[in-house]
Amino acid sequence: MIRTFGLPEIQFILEGAKWTILMSLAAFIFGGALGLLVALARTSAIRPLRVAAACYIQIFQGTPLLVQLFAVYFGLPLLGVNVELWLAVVTGLALHASGFLGEIWRGSIEAVPRGQTEAARALGLGYFARIRDVVLPQALRISLPATVGFMVNLVKGTAVAALLGLTEMTRSAQLMSNITFEPLKVYASVGLFYFIICLPLTLCSARLEKRLNAQG
Amino acid sequence: MDYSFDFAPVFQAWRLLAEGAWATTWISAISMAAGLVLGTILTAMRMAPVGVLRALAIGYIEIIRNTPFLVQVFFIFFGLPALGLRLDAMQAAILTMTLNCSAYIAEIVRSGVQSIRPGQIEAGKALGLPSFDVYRFIVFRPAIRAVYPSLCSQFILMMLNTSLVASISAQELTYAAQMIDNRTFRSFEVYFVLGAIYLALSQLFSLGLQLIGRSYFSYPTK
Amino acid sequence: MSAVAARIRPDQNPQAVTDHPAQATITMSAVNKWYGKMHVLRDIDLRVNKGEHLVLCGPSGSGKSTLIRCINALEEIQSGTIEVNGNVLGRKGAKVDHIRRDVGMVFQQFNLFPHLTVLQNCMLAPRRIHRATEAEARDKAMHFLEQVHIAEHGHKYPAQLSGGQQQRVAIARALCMGPQVMLFDEPTSALDPEMVKEVLDTMIGLADQGITMICVTHEMGFARAVAHRVIFMDRGEIIESAPPSEFFGAPKHERTRAFLGQILNH
Ligand SMILES: Nc1ncnc2c1ncn2[C@@H]1O[C@H](COP(=O)(O)OP(=O)(O)O)[C@@H](O)[C@H]1O
Ligand SMILES: [Mg+2]
């Protein structure tokens, strides 16, 4: 029986939106934590650490997200870790995010004037105090627009999980499209839902950027 | 870990992978070029003195930038036939990539144009050049130069995005890998090799774009 | 300034071209301009005759740049009219591009195009606007580059030249369009002191050829050497307008005297 595209179908897609949002948040939190380590490694005084972090970033920025997700999905079991699809996808997204956030934050850390670290060192502050109390607070402010901008990419990136069969918003739309035969309406609607999630973030990022530029 | 890796079946299918890599390369190149043209037109609309043009451009750019590429692919490939526009997978892939890419490029080019000192534009006007010529001959090249690194990153991201058009059976690199996967059941090996090929491709693209940049922007700056 | 002062023959003031009133090239009548609420040009009336050399001076922010930028429509005016060679600006359908082709402009910041060589900078407008052939445009460019003594640098890019050299190229570039009027907006203010002379000498050479010139400058030696009239502006108004001998010798207005006192006494 062919169903028409109505309220129940829209509700089904919005069920998927929960996954989209939850996955984005989880990937951002875990990816952010890992990304901070990547950024610190990338800017550290120890050369092997810097090189390793550079390779790590290059791998995640130089391969498609889809391939990263597949590699994690098929790779985890080989490591003896048997996890459910959604956990594999969140892991993949978090790793992906850590590479990109690591690079964004590297840039912000380097944008903090050298004199700041030197002054902190002159005061006798140790590495952790320098980073935590002097560098990171300033870097955070600089990185905010790009970080929020990347969150938009992360939300859009979760759509890729549909191709692994995870019923987030895009996959829900695919399913609805298949039973209603109204792909135009279905994909336009799901596009609208993504738009509603992403636009506030985009606007926020633009506003932060403007404020940052105004402050010089 | 008792899994034994076996890459042999993957490498045996090297011909498929090579063809896929070539397809990815050329559809990316076409979309980049078309995206740059369309993106530049969008920039012009975005900065036009006519309110309607500006609103159209902003609307288009924000819709594209705030929805997933995959949904755009599905919309164009599955949705547009309802409006009478029936495209094969490859055409739909290239169209989506171009449309997608152009919105990002438009934002990048615009920030490039805004980085040009107003004196440059005034000098062009003072010589009596019409606006179009001022932008074409005076603003364009330095503007692109100013944002070339971002433009290149965007191109690379788009090249990587092509992997998603495998979902509509457009025959590029990821599609080839999936076929090998279906035949060999060596999933991890396939996607590992696939990742390595993409990594190599992105380095090659990056290198190629740098070479283009170096010849196009060979003029010295202070 | 002293470099130019050396060139001046104190007893020889340039002849004023006041005997051809019919040949006014630029006529500004009752021109007013506001930036928002700020009134930057107040009822400006100004006639510039063909071949006349005008020097415009006044304190910073007095509206000198704005005034000359209005002449080639880089700024819009809110009331009044500006006529350049019979073309009237400030009306709907004014042939702005035509006026700009008749009027050459040299900026404080040179504004050479960084991605084009010196030659290409000079050839761009003639090729696009006059549809000159490559060879014609090149010949003309070389001619004017020779005139400003920089032809040997024709294949260099702007970033490879000194400020003085760049400014001379900018002058040649404007001349390539065959303008009837040349506008200069503080052409030497962005230059290191040792390069000021080469640019002023170029401008003096140009003046000797009889082209109409309006120069915003504080180089009073230059004003004495080539100006037919010196105009003092303050707060958007033309306060005083007189031949250099009178202007420097016996300024009528208190504000002019104060201004001259400031710039000549340091
Ligand atoms: N684009 C602008 N917007 C607002 N005010 C301006 C602008 N350009 C110039 N002004 C103001 O107009 C006045 C005249 O400026 P200008 O003509 O540049 O003076 P001058 O060249 O004599 O130093 C100044 O007070 C200046 O601040
Ligand atoms: Mg000025």
XYZ file of C-alpha atoms and ligand atoms in Angstrom:
732
model
C 0.000 0.000 0.000
C 1.327 3.408 -0.914
C 1.131 5.920 1.857
C 0.916 9.645 1.320
C 3.492 11.906 2.894
C 1.696 13.254 5.947
C 2.050 13.905 9.640
C 2.982 10.334 10.721
C 5.763 10.262 8.142
C 7.056 13.629 9.318
C 6.959 12.332 12.877
C 9.008 9.334 11.836
C 11.651 11.598 10.345
C 11.710 13.739 13.476
C 12.316 10.556 15.500
C 15.448 10.211 13.414
C 16.351 13.809 14.244
C 16.883 12.717 17.853
C 19.669 10.457 16.667
C 21.137 13.175 14.531
C 21.316 15.567 17.456
C 22.511 13.008 20.011
C 25.230 11.717 17.708
C 26.376 15.256 16.935
C 26.613 16.130 20.602
C 28.419 12.939 21.566
C 30.851 13.265 18.681
C 31.521 16.878 19.585
C 32.160 16.157 23.255
C 34.411 13.135 22.769
C 35.974 14.518 19.611
C 36.592 17.796 21.388
C 38.386 16.146 24.288
C 40.561 14.134 21.936
C 40.985 17.134 19.638
C 42.398 19.196 22.479
C 45.092 16.568 23.009
C 45.783 16.557 19.264
C 46.110 20.355 19.245
C 48.461 20.318 22.229
C 50.551 17.578 20.650
C 50.632 19.521 17.384
C 51.967 22.610 19.148
C 54.219 20.870 21.652
C 57.959 21.342 21.871
C 58.526 17.631 21.276
C 59.094 16.973 17.622
C 57.864 13.347 17.365
C 54.622 14.400 19.023
C 54.208 17.244 16.541
C 54.830 14.950 13.588
C 52.466 12.284 14.898
C 49.721 14.867 15.434
C 50.294 16.295 11.953
C 49.881 12.818 10.407
C 46.783 12.173 12.492
C 45.210 15.436 11.289
C 46.247 14.762 7.700
C 44.609 11.329 7.770
C 41.268 12.672 8.949
C 41.334 15.706 6.692
C 42.569 13.754 3.707
C 40.035 10.918 3.600
C 36.256 10.950 3.244
C 34.147 10.713 6.387
C 32.293 7.770 4.841
C 35.523 5.814 4.523
C 36.505 6.730 8.082
C 33.195 5.413 9.375
C 33.483 2.196 7.387
C 37.051 1.662 8.534
C 36.043 2.074 12.186
C 32.939 -0.034 11.747
C 34.836 -2.918 10.192
C 38.039 -2.245 12.113
C 36.747 -2.306 15.697
C 35.728 -5.985 15.564
C 39.219 -6.824 14.350
C 40.528 -5.254 17.537
C 38.219 -7.573 19.445
C 35.751 -4.797 20.223
C 32.286 -5.826 19.168
C 30.042 -2.837 19.381
C 26.692 -1.854 18.052
C 26.402 0.155 14.897
C 25.552 3.427 16.603
C 28.540 3.179 18.913
C 30.862 2.490 15.998
C 29.414 5.482 14.154
C 29.792 7.785 17.152
C 33.371 6.583 17.572
C 34.082 7.287 13.923
C 32.483 10.726 14.070
C 34.388 11.564 17.249
C 37.706 10.583 15.678
C 36.801 12.628 12.620
C 35.937 15.607 14.818
C 39.155 15.274 16.800
C 41.220 15.646 13.628
C 39.381 18.755 12.450
C 39.068 20.367 15.885
C 42.718 19.571 16.554
C 43.674 21.546 13.464
C 41.318 24.441 14.241
C 42.637 24.694 17.771
C 46.237 24.405 16.676
C 45.650 27.527 14.620
C 44.111 29.357 17.572
C 46.897 28.347 19.927
C 49.441 29.618 17.436
C 47.477 32.836 17.046
C 48.051 33.695 20.695
C 51.007 36.100 20.635
C 54.337 34.512 21.531
C 54.946 37.169 24.134
C 52.163 35.658 26.236
C 53.908 32.318 26.660
C 57.219 34.047 27.182
C 55.761 36.297 29.859
C 54.186 33.285 31.574
C 57.487 31.447 31.461
C 59.263 34.488 32.857
C 56.851 34.347 35.773
C 58.013 30.812 36.407
C 54.740 29.113 35.414
C 55.044 25.447 34.462
C 53.759 23.944 31.192
C 50.283 23.093 32.455
C 49.749 26.420 34.145
C 50.953 28.240 31.023
C 48.599 26.285 28.812
C 45.606 26.259 31.124
C 45.754 29.749 32.558
C 47.398 31.778 29.813
C 47.219 30.204 26.361
C 43.972 28.259 26.264
C 41.648 31.002 27.516
C 42.891 33.302 24.756
C 42.956 30.551 22.147
C 39.404 29.574 23.028
C 38.141 33.046 22.239
C 39.951 33.065 18.904
C 38.748 29.576 17.988
C 35.107 30.057 18.863
C 33.758 31.053 15.423
C 35.533 28.219 13.622
C 34.568 25.730 16.326
C 30.894 26.576 16.082
C 31.236 26.508 12.296
C 32.631 22.986 12.548
C 29.640 21.910 14.651
C 27.513 22.644 11.593
C 29.732 20.325 9.580
C 29.401 17.679 12.239
C 25.592 17.821 12.196
C 25.650 17.529 8.407
C 28.261 14.780 8.687
C 25.943 12.578 10.750
C 23.875 12.122 7.589
C 26.649 9.870 6.302
C 25.659 7.342 8.983
C 22.580 6.695 6.853
C 24.812 4.892 4.367
C 25.834 2.451 7.101
C 22.184 1.784 7.834
C 21.787 3.828 10.986
C 18.281 5.261 11.138
C 19.097 8.868 11.838
C 17.271 11.658 10.065
C 18.471 11.072 6.504
C 17.930 7.311 6.664
C 14.457 7.911 8.094
C 13.780 10.131 5.122
C 15.020 7.445 2.744
C 12.622 4.961 4.325
C 9.715 7.393 4.062
C 10.612 8.194 0.492
C 10.504 4.486 -0.341
C 7.027 3.965 1.054
C 5.420 7.212 -0.089
C 7.043 7.560 -3.509
C 7.223 11.282 -2.854
C 10.987 11.844 -2.751
C 10.687 15.531 -3.656
C 8.576 16.385 -0.618
C 10.421 14.002 1.671
C 13.914 15.246 0.892
C 12.787 18.871 0.839
C 11.323 18.378 4.320
C 14.354 16.638 5.737
C 16.514 19.359 4.203
C 14.367 21.910 5.994
C 14.823 20.087 9.316
C 18.594 20.089 8.922
C 18.393 23.750 7.984
C 16.485 24.501 11.184
C 19.134 22.729 13.261
C 22.129 24.205 11.451
C 21.125 27.801 10.717
C 21.270 29.014 14.344
C 24.768 27.569 14.639
C 25.830 29.200 11.372
C 24.445 32.568 12.453
C 26.077 32.206 15.848
C 29.409 31.453 14.211
C 29.097 34.488 11.943
C 28.234 36.739 14.865
C 31.166 35.444 16.924
C 33.436 36.027 13.974
C 32.238 39.594 13.613
C 32.733 40.254 17.307
C 36.199 38.768 17.203
C 37.192 40.927 14.240
C 35.786 44.008 15.920
C 37.952 43.352 18.939
C 40.927 43.114 16.635
C 43.598 -10.816 17.608
C 43.074 -13.872 15.450
C 42.120 -12.085 12.267
C 44.566 -12.516 9.465
C 44.750 -9.655 7.035
C 44.535 -10.462 3.390
C 44.991 -7.582 1.021
C 45.613 -9.730 -2.043
C 42.009 -9.832 -3.292
C 41.835 -6.057 -2.978
C 45.013 -5.483 -4.928
C 43.900 -7.955 -7.575
C 41.033 -5.611 -8.303
C 43.447 -2.703 -8.839
C 41.986 -1.998 -12.266
C 38.573 -1.229 -10.772
C 40.170 1.007 -8.179
C 42.227 2.836 -10.773
C 39.171 3.465 -12.918
C 37.295 4.646 -9.861
C 40.114 6.987 -8.861
C 40.165 8.427 -12.363
C 36.392 8.973 -12.289
C 36.668 10.690 -8.919
C 39.420 12.899 -10.282
C 37.589 14.100 -13.330
C 34.185 14.623 -11.756
C 35.911 16.590 -9.010
C 37.842 18.686 -11.504
C 34.715 19.467 -13.538
C 32.745 20.366 -10.447
C 35.523 22.571 -9.115
C 35.741 24.523 -12.352
C 31.980 24.837 -12.720
C 31.656 25.595 -9.009
C 34.202 28.393 -9.291
C 32.307 29.986 -12.172
C 28.932 29.646 -10.469
C 30.413 30.710 -7.145
C 31.834 33.864 -8.709
C 28.461 34.692 -10.218
C 26.873 34.146 -6.801
C 29.458 36.453 -5.241
C 28.559 39.135 -7.760
C 24.866 38.689 -6.943
C 25.656 38.647 -3.237
C 27.376 42.026 -3.544
C 25.031 43.553 -6.120
C 23.322 46.861 -5.400
C 19.993 45.184 -6.238
C 18.253 43.878 -3.120
C 16.422 41.017 -4.832
C 19.630 39.568 -6.285
C 21.333 39.785 -2.925
C 18.450 38.064 -1.147
C 18.364 35.276 -3.751
C 22.083 34.664 -3.444
C 22.030 34.689 0.362
C 19.056 32.320 0.431
C 20.716 29.907 -1.946
C 24.059 29.993 -0.163
C 22.559 29.438 3.273
C 20.284 26.613 2.145
C 23.229 24.782 0.636
C 25.560 25.413 3.536
C 23.067 24.330 6.168
C 21.924 21.014 4.696
C 23.922 17.801 4.267
C 25.463 17.031 0.916
C 23.913 13.567 1.005
C 20.407 15.009 1.299
C 21.179 17.310 -1.625
C 22.273 14.312 -3.674
C 19.076 12.434 -2.878
C 16.933 15.503 -3.542
C 18.432 15.994 -6.968
C 18.639 12.355 -7.996
C 15.359 11.045 -6.533
C 13.360 14.245 -6.102
C 13.888 16.246 -9.275
C 12.405 13.645 -11.666
C 9.057 14.587 -10.099
C 9.625 18.033 -11.599
C 10.523 16.491 -14.933
C 14.300 16.673 -14.590
C 15.590 13.140 -14.931
C 19.353 12.773 -14.625
C 21.524 9.704 -14.659
C 23.644 9.042 -11.580
C 26.763 10.688 -12.948
C 24.930 13.812 -14.118
C 23.147 14.112 -10.790
C 26.448 13.667 -8.968
C 28.214 16.381 -10.958
C 25.268 18.755 -10.712
C 25.005 18.334 -6.950
C 28.715 18.747 -6.451
C 28.773 21.897 -8.552
C 25.779 23.424 -6.799
C 27.153 22.482 -3.388
C 30.653 23.676 -4.085
C 29.497 26.994 -5.558
C 27.854 28.132 -2.313
C 31.012 27.597 -0.281
C 33.159 29.135 -2.982
C 30.882 32.172 -3.112
C 31.497 32.857 0.573
C 35.230 32.408 0.170
C 35.470 34.585 -2.942
C 33.409 37.261 -1.248
C 35.817 37.493 1.644
C 38.591 37.701 -0.940
C 36.885 40.590 -2.710
C 36.345 42.331 0.606
C 40.033 42.060 1.356
C 40.860 44.213 -1.671
C 41.639 47.800 -0.683
C 38.956 50.207 -1.933
C 41.710 52.266 -3.557
C 42.186 49.505 -6.137
C 38.581 49.737 -7.231
C 38.673 53.524 -7.199
C 41.790 53.546 -9.325
C 40.020 51.365 -11.871
C 36.954 53.563 -11.884
C 39.092 56.691 -12.135
C 40.594 55.269 -15.328
C 37.057 55.099 -16.689
C 36.721 51.319 -16.614
C 33.157 50.026 -16.268
C 32.404 48.084 -13.059
C 32.466 44.724 -14.764
C 35.958 45.340 -16.106
C 37.110 46.621 -12.738
C 36.083 43.341 -11.120
C 37.280 41.176 -13.958
C 40.712 42.695 -14.527
C 41.585 44.403 -11.266
C 39.795 42.730 -8.378
C 39.485 39.077 -9.372
C 43.054 37.859 -9.395
C 44.266 39.515 -6.181
C 40.984 38.514 -4.477
C 41.429 34.853 -5.412
C 45.044 35.022 -4.370
C 44.072 36.332 -0.944
C 41.802 33.364 -0.266
C 43.554 30.694 -2.312
C 44.443 28.463 0.662
C 40.799 28.349 1.831
C 39.697 27.756 -1.719
C 42.048 24.785 -2.020
C 40.833 23.274 1.268
C 37.304 23.634 -0.001
C 38.181 21.892 -3.267
C 39.765 19.006 -1.357
C 36.726 18.694 0.902
C 34.554 18.545 -2.175
C 36.720 15.888 -3.766
C 36.331 13.810 -0.590
C 32.584 14.425 -0.651
C 32.366 12.641 -3.995
C 32.550 9.389 -2.013
C 28.904 9.984 -1.072
C 27.645 9.820 -4.642
C 28.387 6.104 -4.564
C 25.042 5.953 -2.754
C 23.227 6.724 -6.008
C 25.490 4.284 -7.856
C 27.585 6.936 -9.548
C 30.622 4.956 -10.556
C 33.527 6.563 -8.772
C 36.154 5.352 -6.363
C 33.986 4.438 -3.367
C 31.524 2.668 -5.641
C 34.367 0.589 -7.028
C 35.465 -0.261 -3.499
C 31.984 -1.348 -2.544
C 31.872 -3.671 -5.541
C 35.162 -5.223 -4.452
C 33.836 -5.508 -0.912
C 30.768 -7.359 -2.164
C 32.935 -9.780 -4.096
C 35.702 -10.419 -1.592
C 34.110 -9.871 1.825
C 37.392 -8.272 2.855
C 35.635 -5.175 4.165
C 38.311 -3.753 6.427
C 41.068 -4.260 3.899
C 38.978 -2.663 1.180
C 38.193 0.445 3.184
C 41.726 0.698 4.476
C 43.108 0.697 0.942
C 40.327 3.036 -0.134
C 41.331 5.479 2.606
C 44.942 5.297 1.476
C 43.948 6.056 -2.117
C 41.868 9.047 -1.049
C 44.744 10.274 1.067
C 47.032 10.054 -1.936
C 44.438 11.750 -4.136
C 44.031 14.619 -1.709
C 47.794 15.117 -1.611
C 47.897 15.085 -5.407
C 45.049 17.564 -5.669
C 46.711 19.753 -3.125
C 49.947 19.663 -5.077
C 48.204 20.334 -8.391
C 46.270 23.252 -6.960
C 49.466 24.685 -5.518
C 51.157 24.488 -8.893
C 48.217 26.205 -10.553
C 48.302 28.851 -7.845
C 51.994 29.366 -8.214
C 51.771 30.080 -11.918
C 48.554 32.111 -11.744
C 49.750 34.195 -8.803
C 53.364 34.513 -9.810
C 53.426 38.271 -9.209
C 55.389 39.451 -6.178
C 53.825 41.131 -3.178
C 55.356 43.151 -0.424
C 60.418 70.874 0.036
C 63.847 72.405 -0.172
C 64.593 70.289 -3.229
C 61.837 72.001 -5.129
C 62.467 75.412 -3.641
C 65.837 75.255 -5.365
C 64.065 75.146 -8.724
C 62.026 78.216 -8.082
C 62.796 81.441 -9.812
C 61.440 83.931 -7.289
C 60.891 86.709 -9.805
C 59.047 84.555 -12.283
C 55.560 83.694 -11.284
C 53.840 81.450 -13.782
C 51.389 83.284 -15.953
C 47.840 82.929 -14.857
C 45.507 81.768 -17.575
C 42.753 84.162 -16.750
C 42.409 85.536 -20.245
C 40.391 82.528 -21.528
C 37.306 82.525 -19.333
C 35.293 80.809 -22.025
C 37.507 77.759 -21.844
C 36.493 76.615 -18.388
C 37.022 72.869 -18.216
C 35.514 72.383 -14.772
C 32.681 74.355 -13.270
C 31.326 73.535 -9.851
C 28.274 75.477 -8.785
C 26.678 75.425 -5.349
C 27.987 71.926 -4.649
C 27.015 70.419 -1.312
C 27.965 67.064 0.087
C 27.080 65.335 3.309
C 28.308 62.134 4.882
C 25.238 61.315 6.905
C 24.790 64.409 9.045
C 28.278 65.730 8.426
C 28.392 68.567 5.929
C 31.728 68.087 4.164
C 31.358 70.409 1.172
C 29.461 73.656 1.647
C 28.261 75.591 -1.373
C 31.399 75.092 -3.380
C 31.703 77.360 -6.438
C 34.795 76.790 -8.489
C 35.838 77.399 -12.084
C 38.957 75.844 -13.463
C 40.121 77.084 -16.843
C 41.767 75.039 -19.507
C 45.471 74.777 -18.813
C 45.144 76.187 -15.350
C 47.141 74.758 -12.437
C 45.380 74.797 -9.111
C 46.824 73.905 -5.744
C 44.369 73.002 -3.013
C 45.457 73.144 0.602
C 43.897 73.184 4.021
C 43.878 71.305 7.293
C 43.283 67.581 7.403
C 39.587 66.763 7.187
C 38.700 70.046 5.507
C 37.252 68.287 2.450
C 40.061 68.581 -0.118
C 40.015 64.931 -1.116
C 36.261 64.891 -1.186
C 36.211 67.898 -3.489
C 38.493 66.434 -6.117
C 36.931 62.989 -5.819
C 33.598 64.568 -6.680
C 35.063 65.856 -9.917
C 35.434 62.343 -11.303
C 32.366 61.011 -9.541
C 34.129 58.815 -7.022
C 31.802 60.557 -4.574
C 28.192 61.514 -5.092
C 27.045 65.040 -4.410
C 23.723 65.880 -2.803
C 23.107 69.213 -4.465
C 24.601 71.522 -7.045
C 26.192 70.661 -10.381
C 29.618 69.801 -11.625
C 30.409 70.266 -15.291
C 33.483 68.697 -16.809
C 34.223 69.414 -20.452
C 30.561 70.024 -21.125
C 29.389 66.835 -19.398
C 27.226 67.547 -16.391
C 27.538 65.362 -13.303
C 24.949 65.046 -10.607
C 22.050 64.482 -12.962
C 20.420 61.221 -13.783
C 22.049 59.510 -16.727
C 25.255 61.495 -16.382
C 27.985 59.962 -18.485
C 30.185 59.162 -15.556
C 32.548 56.928 -17.502
C 33.038 59.643 -20.149
C 33.989 62.162 -17.532
C 36.362 59.742 -15.891
C 38.119 59.169 -19.199
C 38.716 62.905 -19.529
C 39.984 63.170 -15.988
C 43.104 61.382 -14.756
C 43.630 60.789 -11.081
C 46.711 60.122 -8.965
C 46.209 58.848 -5.434
C 48.186 59.232 -2.263
C 48.571 55.444 -2.030
C 49.532 55.006 -5.743
C 46.965 52.212 -6.166
C 48.900 50.384 -8.845
C 47.451 46.979 -9.649
C 49.771 44.473 -7.932
C 49.145 41.562 -10.300
C 49.994 43.538 -13.442
C 53.424 44.693 -14.579
C 54.149 48.388 -14.942
C 53.450 48.133 -18.669
C 50.243 46.164 -18.155
C 49.082 48.715 -15.593
C 49.432 51.392 -18.252
C 47.922 49.330 -21.076
C 44.802 48.029 -19.339
C 42.492 51.033 -19.698
C 43.498 52.012 -23.271
C 42.999 48.416 -24.366
C 39.625 48.005 -22.692
C 38.197 51.443 -23.285
C 39.805 52.764 -26.452
C 40.044 49.246 -27.856
C 43.656 49.983 -28.689
C 45.658 47.141 -30.168
C 48.359 45.546 -28.067
C 51.027 47.393 -30.057
C 49.327 50.796 -29.889
C 48.752 50.488 -26.178
C 52.324 49.399 -25.634
C 53.755 52.279 -27.688
C 51.673 54.795 -25.817
C 52.575 53.256 -22.466
C 56.277 53.328 -23.336
C 55.970 56.950 -24.417
C 54.574 58.084 -21.093
C 56.793 55.780 -19.064
C 59.745 57.436 -20.778
C 58.312 60.816 -19.952
C 58.304 59.906 -16.248
C 61.749 58.288 -16.633
C 60.767 54.779 -15.685
C 60.511 52.959 -19.001
C 63.368 50.614 -18.081
C 61.204 49.148 -15.290
C 58.301 48.356 -17.587
C 58.425 44.633 -16.976
C 58.595 44.823 -13.194
C 55.700 44.423 -10.830
C 54.643 47.293 -8.543
C 55.925 45.497 -5.439
C 59.418 45.606 -6.952
C 59.477 49.399 -7.195
C 60.092 52.124 -4.626
C 57.256 54.423 -3.622
C 58.509 57.262 -5.799
C 58.807 54.972 -8.803
C 55.316 53.598 -8.202
C 53.873 57.066 -8.040
C 55.533 58.009 -11.331
C 54.062 54.891 -12.909
C 50.669 55.934 -11.558
C 51.076 59.288 -13.287
C 52.032 57.628 -16.561
C 49.092 55.237 -16.251
C 46.682 58.142 -15.936
C 48.309 59.970 -18.864
C 47.849 56.953 -21.143
C 44.132 57.701 -21.281
C 44.894 61.130 -22.710
C 43.080 63.073 -19.995
C 42.351 66.784 -20.292
C 42.532 67.247 -16.546
C 44.795 65.648 -13.961
C 43.780 65.387 -10.326
C 46.412 64.731 -7.665
C 45.423 63.831 -4.107
C 48.470 64.380 -1.899
C 50.683 62.443 -4.300
C 53.804 62.832 -2.170
C 52.423 62.383 1.343
C 52.983 58.636 1.439
C 56.547 58.921 0.184
C 59.818 58.819 2.049
C 61.357 62.306 1.964
C 64.087 61.410 -0.519
C 61.514 60.382 -3.138
C 59.370 63.468 -2.949
C 61.541 65.400 -5.367
C 61.402 62.883 -8.214
C 57.620 62.915 -8.139
C 57.333 66.700 -7.861
C 59.782 67.101 -10.737
C 57.592 64.826 -12.832
C 54.554 66.923 -11.975
C 56.389 70.144 -12.796
C 57.323 68.664 -16.153
C 53.693 67.847 -16.742
C 52.616 71.351 -15.775
C 55.082 72.791 -18.281
C 53.188 70.935 -21.021
C 50.084 72.926 -20.178
C 47.708 70.223 -18.984
C 44.970 71.312 -16.572
C 45.914 70.266 -13.046
C 44.314 70.278 -9.631
C 46.704 69.232 -6.902
C 45.939 68.684 -3.267
C 49.329 69.143 -1.669
C 51.138 70.832 1.141
C 54.309 71.204 -0.898
C 54.318 74.969 -0.905
C 57.481 75.112 -3.003
C 55.607 73.249 -5.709
C 52.666 75.613 -5.334
C 54.906 78.621 -5.854
C 56.592 77.030 -8.845
C 53.597 75.922 -10.899
C 50.289 77.082 -9.439
C 48.275 79.806 -11.107
C 45.994 79.858 -8.110
C 46.218 78.481 -4.594
C 42.999 77.658 -2.823
C 42.623 77.329 0.910
C 39.820 75.164 2.260
C 38.606 74.796 5.803
C 35.629 72.871 7.169
C 34.194 72.229 3.737
C 34.395 75.801 2.508
C 36.672 77.599 0.100
C 38.093 80.353 2.279
C 40.615 81.982 0.014
C 41.685 81.741 -3.598
C 44.592 83.760 -4.939
C 47.718 83.586 -7.117
C 50.682 82.205 -5.136
C 52.450 85.535 -4.716
C 49.362 87.039 -3.129
C 48.403 83.868 -1.265
C 51.752 83.474 0.422
C 52.662 87.176 0.517
C 49.464 88.706 1.777
C 46.827 86.193 2.766
C 43.557 87.990 3.446
C 41.945 85.632 5.923
C 42.918 84.988 9.484
C 42.402 81.229 9.064
C 44.685 81.155 6.046
C 47.372 82.976 7.952
C 47.057 80.567 10.873
C 47.291 77.598 8.550
C 50.286 78.953 6.662
C 51.944 79.781 9.951
C 51.567 76.164 10.978
C 52.880 74.488 7.887
C 55.662 76.917 7.048
C 57.089 77.139 10.559
C 58.430 73.694 11.137
N 33.571 57.710 3.436
C 33.392 58.633 4.406
N 32.413 58.479 5.311
C 32.207 59.397 6.294
N 32.932 60.501 6.436
C 33.930 60.726 5.574
C 34.217 59.799 4.510
N 35.268 60.261 3.809
C 35.621 61.422 4.394
N 34.832 61.713 5.441
C 34.896 62.904 6.298
O 34.743 64.032 5.471
C 35.597 65.064 5.878
C 36.449 65.511 4.725
O 37.349 64.476 4.399
P 38.480 64.612 3.296
O 37.862 65.154 2.062
O 39.157 63.311 3.185
O 39.442 65.677 3.943
P 40.914 66.067 3.514
O 41.246 65.370 2.260
O 40.872 67.544 3.380
O 41.787 65.660 4.655
C 36.405 64.536 7.045
O 35.842 65.017 8.234
C 36.254 63.055 6.944
O 36.274 62.494 8.223
Mg 42.733 63.844 1.912
